[in-house]
Coordinates of C-alpha atoms in Angstrom, one line a residue:
Chain A
M65 CA 26.5 32.7 28.5
E66 CA 22.8 33.2 28.8
D67 CA 21.3 36.2 27.2
R68 CA 20.1 37.6 30.6
E69 CA 23.7 37.6 31.8
I70 CA 24.9 39.3 28.7
L71 CA 22.2 41.8 29.2
R72 CA 23.4 42.4 32.7
L73 CA 26.9 43.1 31.4
F74 CA 25.5 45.7 29.0
W75 CA 23.7 47.4 31.9
Q76 CA 26.9 47.3 33.9
R77 CA 28.6 49.0 30.9
S78 CA 31.0 46.1 30.7
E79 CA 32.6 45.8 27.3
S80 CA 32.8 42.1 27.8
A81 CA 29.1 42.1 26.8
L82 CA 30.2 42.8 23.2
A83 CA 32.7 40.0 23.3
E84 CA 30.0 37.7 24.5
V85 CA 27.6 38.7 21.8
Q86 CA 30.3 38.2 19.2
K87 CA 31.2 34.9 20.6
K88 CA 27.6 33.6 20.8
Y89 CA 26.0 35.1 17.8
G90 CA 28.8 36.5 15.7
R91 CA 28.9 33.7 13.2
M92 CA 25.1 33.8 12.6
L93 CA 25.1 37.6 12.3
R94 CA 27.9 37.6 9.9
K95 CA 26.1 35.0 7.8
I96 CA 23.0 37.1 7.6
A97 CA 24.9 40.2 6.7
A98 CA 27.0 38.5 4.1
K99 CA 23.9 37.2 2.3
I100 CA 22.4 40.6 2.2
A101 CA 25.4 42.9 1.7
G102 CA 27.1 40.5 -0.6
S103 CA 30.6 40.3 0.8
E104 CA 32.4 39.1 3.9
T105 CA 34.1 42.5 4.3
A106 CA 30.7 44.3 4.3
A107 CA 29.4 41.6 6.7
E108 CA 32.2 42.2 9.1
E109 CA 31.6 46.0 9.0
C110 CA 28.0 45.4 9.6
L111 CA 28.7 43.2 12.5
N112 CA 31.0 45.8 14.0
D113 CA 28.3 48.5 13.5
T114 CA 25.8 46.1 15.1
L115 CA 27.8 45.7 18.2
M116 CA 28.2 49.5 18.4
I117 CA 24.5 49.9 18.1
L118 CA 23.9 47.3 20.8
W119 CA 26.3 49.2 23.0
Q120 CA 24.6 52.5 22.3
N121 CA 21.0 51.2 22.8
I122 CA 21.4 48.8 25.7
P123 CA 20.6 50.4 28.1
P124 CA 17.9 51.8 28.0
A125 CA 16.7 49.0 25.7
R126 CA 16.3 45.7 27.4
P127 CA 15.7 43.2 24.7
E128 CA 14.3 39.9 25.9
N129 CA 16.1 38.0 23.1
I130 CA 19.5 39.4 22.2
Q131 CA 19.7 37.0 19.2
A132 CA 16.5 38.3 17.6
Y133 CA 17.3 41.9 18.5
S134 CA 20.8 41.6 16.9
C135 CA 19.4 39.9 13.8
K136 CA 17.1 42.8 13.3
V137 CA 19.9 45.4 13.7
I138 CA 22.4 43.7 11.4
R139 CA 19.7 43.0 8.9
N140 CA 18.8 46.7 8.7
L141 CA 22.5 47.7 8.5
A142 CA 23.2 45.1 5.8
F143 CA 20.3 46.3 3.6
K144 CA 21.4 49.9 4.1
R145 CA 24.9 49.0 3.1
L146 CA 23.4 47.1 0.1
T147 CA 21.4 50.0 -1.0
Y148 CA 24.1 52.7 -0.4
D149 CA 27.3 51.0 -1.4
L150 CA 26.3 48.2 -3.7
A151 CA 23.1 49.6 -5.4
Q152 CA 24.7 49.2 -8.8
K153 CA 25.8 45.6 -8.3
R154 CA 23.2 44.4 -5.9
S155 CA 23.8 41.2 -4.1
I156 CA 22.1 38.5 -6.0
N157 CA 21.5 36.5 -2.9
A158 CA 19.6 39.4 -1.3
S159 CA 17.5 40.5 -4.2
V160 CA 16.2 37.1 -5.3
P161 CA 14.1 36.2 -2.3
L162 CA 12.5 39.6 -2.1
E163 CA 11.9 39.5 -5.9
E164 CA 10.0 36.3 -5.4
L165 CA 7.6 38.1 -3.1
E166 CA 7.2 41.0 -5.5
S167 CA 6.7 38.7 -8.4
A168 CA 4.0 36.9 -6.6
V169 CA 2.2 40.1 -5.9
A170 CA 2.6 41.3 -9.4
D171 CA 1.4 38.0 -10.8
A172 CA -1.7 38.3 -8.7
G173 CA -2.4 41.8 -9.9
A174 CA -2.0 43.1 -6.4
E175 CA 0.5 45.9 -6.9
Y176 CA -1.2 48.5 -4.8
D177 CA 0.5 51.4 -3.3
L178 CA 0.3 50.5 0.4
Q179 CA 1.8 52.3 3.2
R180 CA 4.7 50.6 5.1
Q181 CA 2.6 50.1 8.1
E182 CA -0.1 48.5 6.1
V183 CA 2.4 46.1 4.5
L184 CA 3.8 45.3 8.0
L185 CA 0.3 44.5 9.3
I186 CA -0.3 42.2 6.3
I187 CA 3.0 40.5 6.8
E188 CA 2.3 39.9 10.4
D189 CA -1.2 38.7 9.6
L190 CA 0.2 36.3 7.1
L191 CA 2.8 35.0 9.6
N192 CA 0.2 34.6 12.3
G193 CA -1.9 32.5 9.9
L194 CA 0.8 30.1 8.9
S195 CA 1.7 27.0 10.6
R196 CA 4.8 27.1 12.7
E197 CA 6.7 25.1 10.1
A198 CA 5.5 27.3 7.3
R199 CA 6.2 30.4 9.2
T200 CA 9.7 29.2 9.9
V201 CA 10.3 28.4 6.2
F202 CA 8.9 31.8 5.1
L203 CA 11.1 33.7 7.5
K204 CA 14.2 31.7 6.8
R205 CA 13.7 32.5 3.1
Y206 CA 12.7 36.1 3.2
Y207 CA 14.1 37.4 6.5
F208 CA 17.3 35.3 6.8
M209 CA 17.7 35.0 3.0
D210 CA 18.5 31.4 3.3
T211 CA 18.5 29.3 0.1
V212 CA 16.1 26.5 -0.3
P213 CA 18.8 23.9 0.1
E214 CA 19.9 25.6 3.3
I215 CA 16.4 25.6 4.7
S216 CA 16.0 22.0 3.7
R217 CA 19.2 21.1 5.6
D218 CA 18.4 23.2 8.7
L219 CA 14.8 22.0 9.0
G220 CA 15.2 18.5 7.7
I221 CA 12.4 18.7 5.2
S222 CA 12.5 18.2 1.5
E223 CA 13.3 21.0 -0.9
A224 CA 10.1 20.2 -2.8
K225 CA 8.1 20.7 0.3
I226 CA 9.8 24.0 1.0
K227 CA 9.1 25.2 -2.4
S228 CA 5.5 24.2 -1.9
I229 CA 5.3 26.1 1.3
L230 CA 6.8 29.2 -0.2
V231 CA 4.5 29.1 -3.2
R232 CA 1.5 28.8 -1.0
S233 CA 2.7 31.5 1.4
R234 CA 3.4 33.9 -1.4
K235 CA 0.0 33.3 -2.8
K236 CA -1.6 34.0 0.5
L237 CA 0.5 37.2 0.8
A238 CA -0.6 38.4 -2.6
E239 CA -4.2 37.6 -1.8
K240 CA -4.0 39.7 1.4
I241 CA -2.4 42.6 -0.4
K242 CA -5.0 42.4 -3.1
L243 CA -7.8 42.4 -0.6
K244 CA -6.3 45.4 1.2
G245 CA -5.7 47.3 -1.9
E246 CA -9.2 46.7 -3.2
A247 CA -10.6 47.9 0.1
L248 CA -8.8 51.2 -0.1
Chain B
M126 CA 6.3 49.2 -4.4
K127 CA 10.0 48.5 -4.5
F128 CA 11.2 46.4 -1.6
P129 CA 8.2 47.1 0.6
F130 CA 8.6 43.7 2.1
L131 CA 12.1 44.5 3.3
D132 CA 10.9 47.1 5.6
A133 CA 7.9 45.1 6.8
L134 CA 9.9 42.0 7.5
N135 CA 12.6 44.1 9.3
N136 CA 9.9 45.6 11.6
A137 CA 7.9 42.5 12.2
D138 CA 7.5 41.5 15.7
E139 CA 10.7 39.9 17.1
S140 CA 8.8 37.0 18.5
F141 CA 8.5 35.7 15.0
I142 CA 12.3 35.6 14.7
E143 CA 12.7 34.1 18.1
E144 CA 10.3 31.4 17.1
V145 CA 12.5 30.5 14.2
F146 CA 15.5 29.8 16.5
E147 CA 13.3 27.9 18.9
Y148 CA 11.8 25.8 16.2
E149 CA 15.2 24.9 14.7
E150 CA 16.4 23.9 18.1
S151 CA 13.4 21.8 18.8
L152 CA 13.8 20.0 15.5
K153 CA 17.4 19.2 16.4
R154 CA 16.2 17.7 19.7
R155 CA 13.4 15.8 18.0
R156 CA 15.6 14.1 15.6
R157 CA 17.5 12.5 18.4
Y158 CA 14.4 11.1 19.9
T159 CA 13.3 7.5 19.7
V160 CA 10.0 6.3 20.8
K161 CA 9.0 2.8 21.3
N162 CA 5.3 2.1 21.2
I163 CA 3.7 -1.2 21.7
I164 CA 0.5 -1.4 19.8
G165 CA -1.8 -3.9 18.3
I166 CA -1.0 -5.1 14.9
T167 CA -2.8 -7.3 12.5
A168 CA -1.3 -10.5 11.2
A169 CA -1.9 -9.4 7.7
A170 CA -1.9 -5.7 7.4
A171 CA 0.0 -2.7 8.8
C172 CA -0.2 0.9 7.5
A173 CA 2.0 3.9 7.9
A174 CA 1.2 7.5 7.1
L175 CA 3.1 10.7 7.5
I176 CA 2.2 14.2 8.0
F177 CA 5.0 16.5 7.0
G178 CA 7.5 14.6 8.9
A179 CA 5.1 12.9 11.2
G180 CA 3.9 9.4 10.7
I181 CA 0.7 7.6 11.5
F182 CA 0.7 3.9 12.0
A183 CA -2.6 2.3 11.8
F184 CA -3.0 -1.1 13.3
G185 CA -6.0 -3.2 13.4
R186 CA -7.3 -6.6 13.0
R187 CA -10.5 -5.8 11.2
G188 CA -11.7 -7.2 8.1
L189 CA -9.5 -9.8 6.6
E190 CA -10.3 -12.6 8.8
S191 CA -14.0 -12.2 8.1
K192 CA -13.6 -11.6 4.4
P193 CA -13.6 -14.2 1.6
D194 CA -10.3 -15.7 0.6
A195 CA -10.0 -13.6 -2.5
G196 CA -7.7 -10.7 -1.7
V197 CA -6.6 -12.1 1.7
P198 CA -2.9 -11.7 1.9
A199 CA -0.3 -14.0 3.3
P200 CA 0.8 -13.4 6.9
I201 CA 3.7 -11.0 7.3
A202 CA 7.0 -12.6 8.1
P203 CA 9.0 -10.9 10.9
A204 CA 11.0 -8.0 9.7
P205 CA 14.7 -7.9 10.0
E206 CA 16.2 -6.1 12.9
I207 CA 16.6 -2.4 12.3
T208 CA 19.0 -0.3 14.3
A209 CA 17.1 2.2 16.3
P210 CA 18.2 5.8 16.4
E211 CA 19.6 7.2 19.5
T212 CA 17.3 7.4 22.5
T213 CA 16.7 10.3 24.7
A214 CA 15.2 11.0 28.0
P215 CA 12.4 8.8 29.2
A216 CA 10.0 11.7 28.9
D217 CA 10.0 11.2 25.1
V218 CA 8.8 7.7 25.4
V219 CA 5.0 7.5 25.2
E220 CA 3.1 4.8 26.9
V221 CA 0.4 3.2 24.8
E222 CA -2.8 3.1 26.6
P223 CA -3.9 -0.4 27.5
S224 CA -7.2 0.2 25.9
Y225 CA -5.7 0.3 22.5
N226 CA -4.7 -3.3 22.6
D227 CA -8.2 -4.1 23.7
R228 CA -9.7 -2.2 20.9
I229 CA -7.4 -3.8 18.3
A230 CA -8.3 -7.2 19.7
N231 CA -11.9 -6.3 19.1
G232 CA -11.2 -5.6 15.5
E233 CA -10.8 -1.8 15.6
T234 CA -8.1 0.0 13.9
V235 CA -5.9 2.2 16.0
T236 CA -3.7 4.8 14.6
V237 CA -0.5 6.0 16.2
E238 CA 1.3 9.1 15.2
T239 CA 5.0 9.0 14.9
Y240 CA 7.9 10.9 13.3
I241 CA 10.6 10.2 10.9
G242 CA 13.4 8.3 12.5
K243 CA 11.3 6.9 15.2
R244 CA 11.3 3.2 15.8
I245 CA 8.1 1.3 16.1
E246 CA 8.1 -2.2 17.5
Y247 CA 5.5 -4.7 18.0
Q248 CA 5.9 -8.4 18.5
D249 CA 7.9 -9.6 15.5
L250 CA 7.8 -6.5 13.5
A251 CA 10.1 -3.6 13.8
F252 CA 10.6 -0.7 11.6
T253 CA 11.7 2.8 11.5
L254 CA 10.0 5.5 9.6
K255 CA 12.1 6.8 6.8
D256 CA 11.9 9.8 4.7
I257 CA 12.2 9.6 1.0
T258 CA 11.0 12.5 -1.1
I259 CA 10.0 12.4 -4.6
S260 CA 11.1 15.5 -6.4
P261 CA 8.8 17.3 -8.7
T262 CA 10.8 16.2 -11.6
F263 CA 11.7 12.6 -12.2
P264 CA 14.8 11.2 -10.6
E265 CA 17.9 10.7 -12.6
G266 CA 17.6 7.8 -14.8
I267 CA 13.8 7.8 -14.8
T268 CA 12.3 8.9 -18.0
K269 CA 8.9 9.3 -19.4
D270 CA 9.1 5.8 -20.8
D271 CA 9.5 4.4 -17.3
I272 CA 6.2 5.7 -16.3
S273 CA 3.3 3.5 -16.4
F274 CA -0.2 4.3 -15.8
T275 CA -2.3 1.7 -14.3
P276 CA -5.9 1.6 -13.5
I277 CA -6.7 1.7 -9.8
V278 CA -9.7 2.3 -7.7
T279 CA -9.5 6.0 -7.1
A280 CA -12.0 7.6 -5.0
Y281 CA -15.2 7.8 -3.2
T282 CA -17.9 10.1 -4.1
D283 CA -21.1 10.7 -2.4
D284 CA -22.9 11.7 -5.5
D285 CA -23.7 8.8 -7.7
S286 CA -25.0 10.9 -10.5
E287 CA -23.8 10.1 -14.0
D288 CA -21.7 13.2 -14.1
N289 CA -19.5 12.0 -11.3
I290 CA -18.9 8.6 -12.7
L291 CA -15.7 8.9 -14.6
G292 CA -15.1 5.5 -15.8
F293 CA -12.2 3.5 -16.9
V294 CA -11.1 4.4 -20.3
G295 CA -14.7 5.3 -20.9
K296 CA -16.2 2.7 -18.9
S297 CA -17.9 3.1 -15.5
Y298 CA -17.8 0.7 -12.7
D299 CA -19.6 0.5 -9.5
Y300 CA -17.4 -1.0 -6.8
G301 CA -19.2 -4.3 -6.8
E302 CA -18.5 -4.7 -10.5
Y303 CA -14.9 -3.7 -10.1
A304 CA -14.4 -6.0 -7.2
A305 CA -15.9 -8.9 -9.0
E306 CA -13.6 -8.3 -12.0
H307 CA -10.5 -8.0 -9.9
G308 CA -11.2 -10.6 -7.3
L309 CA -11.7 -8.1 -4.5
P310 CA -13.9 -8.6 -1.5
P311 CA -17.3 -7.2 -2.0
I312 CA -18.5 -4.4 0.3
E313 CA -21.6 -5.0 2.3
S314 CA -23.5 -2.0 1.3
E315 CA -23.0 0.1 -1.7
E316 CA -25.2 2.7 -0.3
D317 CA -22.6 3.3 2.4
Y318 CA -19.8 3.9 0.0
G319 CA -21.3 5.2 -3.2
W320 CA -19.7 4.8 -6.5
Y321 CA -16.1 4.1 -7.2
T322 CA -14.5 4.9 -10.4
V323 CA -11.4 3.8 -12.1
R324 CA -9.3 6.2 -14.0
K325 CA -6.7 5.7 -16.5
L326 CA -4.5 8.3 -18.0
A327 CA -2.4 8.1 -21.0
V328 CA 1.2 9.1 -20.3
S329 CA 1.5 11.0 -23.6
D330 CA -1.4 13.1 -22.7
V331 CA -0.1 14.5 -19.5
I332 CA 3.6 14.3 -19.3
D333 CA 5.8 16.3 -21.5
D334 CA 9.5 15.9 -22.3
S335 CA 10.5 17.7 -19.1
G336 CA 8.8 15.1 -17.1
L337 CA 6.3 17.5 -15.7
Y338 CA 2.6 17.0 -15.9
Q339 CA 1.2 19.6 -18.2
G340 CA -2.4 18.9 -18.6
P341 CA -5.1 19.6 -19.1
M342 CA -6.4 16.2 -19.1
D343 CA -9.4 14.9 -20.8
V344 CA -11.5 14.9 -17.6
P345 CA -13.7 17.4 -15.9
D346 CA -12.1 19.6 -13.3
E347 CA -14.0 17.9 -10.5
A348 CA -12.7 14.6 -11.6
Y349 CA -10.1 12.6 -9.8
K350 CA -6.9 12.4 -11.6
W351 CA -4.0 10.2 -11.2
V352 CA -0.4 10.4 -12.2
F353 CA 1.8 7.5 -11.6
L354 CA 5.5 7.4 -11.2
E355 CA 7.3 4.1 -11.4
L356 CA 10.5 4.3 -9.4
E357 CA 13.2 2.0 -8.6
I358 CA 14.2 2.4 -5.0
E359 CA 17.7 1.3 -4.3
N360 CA 18.6 -0.6 -1.2
L361 CA 15.0 -1.2 -0.2
T362 CA 14.9 -3.8 2.5
D363 CA 12.0 -6.0 3.5
G364 CA 9.7 -4.3 5.9
E365 CA 11.2 -0.9 5.3
L366 CA 8.7 1.8 5.4
L367 CA 8.8 4.7 3.1
E368 CA 7.3 8.1 3.4
Y369 CA 6.8 10.1 0.4
M370 CA 5.8 13.7 0.1
A371 CA 5.6 14.9 -3.4
D372 CA 4.8 18.3 -4.5
M373 CA 4.3 18.5 -8.2
E374 CA 4.6 21.6 -10.1
L375 CA 2.0 21.6 -12.7
C376 CA 1.3 23.6 -15.7
G377 CA 4.2 26.0 -15.6
G378 CA 5.4 25.4 -12.1
E379 CA 3.4 28.0 -10.3
Y380 CA 0.9 25.8 -8.7
V381 CA 1.4 22.9 -6.5
V382 CA -0.7 20.0 -5.9
H383 CA -0.3 17.7 -3.0
P384 CA -0.8 14.1 -3.7
T385 CA -3.8 12.9 -1.9
A386 CA -3.5 9.3 -2.5
A387 CA -1.0 6.7 -2.8
A388 CA -1.0 3.1 -4.1
A389 CA 1.5 0.5 -4.8
M390 CA 1.9 -2.0 -7.5
V391 CA 3.8 -5.2 -7.5
D392 CA 5.0 -6.1 -10.9
G393 CA 2.3 -4.2 -12.5
E394 CA -0.5 -5.6 -10.4
P395 CA -2.4 -3.8 -7.7
V396 CA -1.0 -4.5 -4.3
W397 CA -4.1 -5.4 -2.6
G398 CA -4.6 -9.0 -2.2
E399 CA -1.1 -9.7 -3.3
A400 CA 1.2 -8.2 -0.7
P401 CA 0.9 -8.0 3.0
Y402 CA 0.8 -4.3 3.2
S403 CA -1.9 -1.7 3.2
F404 CA -2.1 1.8 2.1
Y405 CA -4.1 4.6 3.5
A406 CA -4.3 7.7 1.4
Y407 CA -4.7 11.1 2.8
S408 CA -3.5 14.6 2.2
T409 CA -2.7 17.2 4.9
E410 CA -3.6 20.0 2.6
V411 CA -5.1 20.0 -0.8
S412 CA -4.8 22.7 -3.3
Y413 CA -6.6 22.1 -6.4
M414 CA -5.9 24.4 -9.3
S415 CA -7.7 24.6 -12.5
E416 CA -5.3 23.5 -15.2
H417 CA -7.0 25.9 -17.6
T418 CA -6.8 29.1 -15.7
G419 CA -4.3 28.5 -12.9
E420 CA -7.0 29.7 -10.6
E421 CA -6.9 28.1 -7.2
L422 CA -10.2 26.4 -6.7
Y423 CA -9.7 25.1 -3.3
D424 CA -7.0 25.5 -0.8
G425 CA -7.4 24.6 2.8
Q426 CA -6.6 22.3 5.6
A427 CA -9.5 20.2 6.7
E428 CA -9.6 21.1 10.3
G429 CA -9.8 18.1 12.5
K430 CA -9.1 15.8 9.7
K431 CA -5.7 14.6 9.0
F432 CA -4.5 13.4 5.7
H433 CA -1.3 11.7 5.1
N434 CA 0.6 10.5 2.1
L435 CA 2.2 7.3 2.4
V436 CA 3.6 4.3 0.7
F437 CA 4.5 1.0 2.1
A438 CA 7.2 -0.8 0.5
P439 CA 6.1 -4.2 -0.9
R440 CA 8.3 -6.8 0.5
E441 CA 9.1 -8.6 -2.7
T442 CA 9.9 -5.8 -5.0
K443 CA 11.9 -2.7 -5.3
T444 CA 9.6 -1.1 -7.7
L445 CA 6.9 1.2 -6.5
V446 CA 4.3 2.9 -8.4
L447 CA 3.1 5.9 -6.6
G448 CA -0.2 7.4 -7.5
Y449 CA -0.9 11.1 -7.2
C450 CA -4.5 12.1 -7.0
V451 CA -5.5 15.6 -7.6
S452 CA -8.8 16.1 -6.0
D453 CA -10.8 18.5 -3.9
H454 CA -13.2 15.8 -2.8
F455 CA -10.8 13.9 -0.7
V456 CA -10.4 16.7 1.8
Y457 CA -13.9 16.2 3.0
G458 CA -13.9 12.6 2.5
D459 CA -14.6 10.5 5.5
L460 CA -13.6 7.3 4.0
F461 CA -10.2 5.9 3.4
L462 CA -9.8 3.0 1.1
N463 CA -7.6 0.3 2.4
L464 CA -6.1 -0.9 -0.9
H465 CA -4.8 -4.0 0.7
N466 CA -8.0 -5.6 1.9
S467 CA -10.5 -3.1 0.4
E468 CA -11.6 -2.2 3.9
F469 CA -13.1 1.2 4.3
T470 CA -12.6 2.9 7.5
Y471 CA -14.3 6.0 8.7
M472 CA -11.9 8.7 9.9
D473 CA -13.6 8.9 13.3
D474 CA -12.4 5.5 14.0
F475 CA -8.8 6.6 13.9
V476 CA -7.2 7.4 17.2
Y477 CA -4.1 9.6 17.2
L478 CA -1.6 9.0 19.9
P479 CA 0.6 12.0 20.1
L480 CA 4.2 11.3 20.7
K481 CA 5.2 14.7 22.0

């Protein structure tokens, strides 16, 4: 079912909208949540919460892309779950990618205390400046928490090249943060 | 600044995330595509280059027929039939402009861009672009002892000052002298091409037990550096084209250098003049890091210039020696050395035929 039809079901307050979302995107959403929250149980709970949030928010929200919208919701939920329930035994899968970014920033001597909005702008600036391929690799790694082999398989490019893209992207990010920090 | 990126990524514009899904979907569609292009091809030389999954075929008839016999390769025998990948809708088939054939007939080199998995056919030759990646570490079974370093004409420089002539184990050559020594065709005007230097690196100087280049090498930072890997490629068939993309992690693994040149050897001898294949060396991006400080000296894409790393499998051997050149000069270089017939082609002469 197309997203616009699913959206129509939401607006008609038909619960089949949730079933359709689960059917179409459930597997992907569970995978994202599992990687972050660290367990299938947590992932399932996050998915259920995601569906509830979709039901509560649509309407009035009218997301153009339900897949992307759902990803954002479940990602937020999964990280909240990670922080709240699993803070002591953090999911290795989730922390490693983000630690890569933090290490790159630290190695570049760019650990400035930036506001969240400033970091957001930097991230978006970085993403806008990357090639489509590099942007996809970056997001698959740091948004979707995919491993390098997974990215390689999904995009059909070598792991060596992926690592190269990630190294370059992290360096660019660190540079941008450094420039911003020095300007403050 | 704990997990600041988490929040930022979570709140990044959704269009970025949508694009990821679209891109993956487009890649799946592209892999199913097959394009057949009819282009001109020389009797003696054909080149392929790849840009991150794309390929460039350069076909032309220039040079060899007008050059002295030294270095003129034997004609290419027809390649064996290769099964083409699945085809898709006719919209993915690109028609080659008739003018290309005319240009090739007039001795020009025409370049066609293609993608891994695509089939290219012309007259008796048919091949499909493959994808073989050389990992940063040496493949299983390959040890440091398998690596050989061989002198090869490396690069072009537009500054013929003494400082830029690096020499071959301490010796400098101009191209004419090198050509004479190795039986290569002479170039018409040294002034057009400048000096060419030959580099040789000692394995023990640059490769440690882990197989990674460690450096620094005993050359100036602005020098051209080559690292060679000798690999045995299994199941290599005649006419099969290989792409290689190699990102080497140097000096601790935190900086990456893209190879900017490739060459092939046949049984230890340079391929030019001895095998019916040519090599064009390019790099899509070049990052050049100082081995001493790790500082990135140059990083950029040369806008409007495309660089591709490629290797063309010699027909008679399964052994390839791939050269890696670390250089920041190549990015702005306008000349590409055809290692097969020693032809130099200005980049403006290349025509890119997009296949999408």
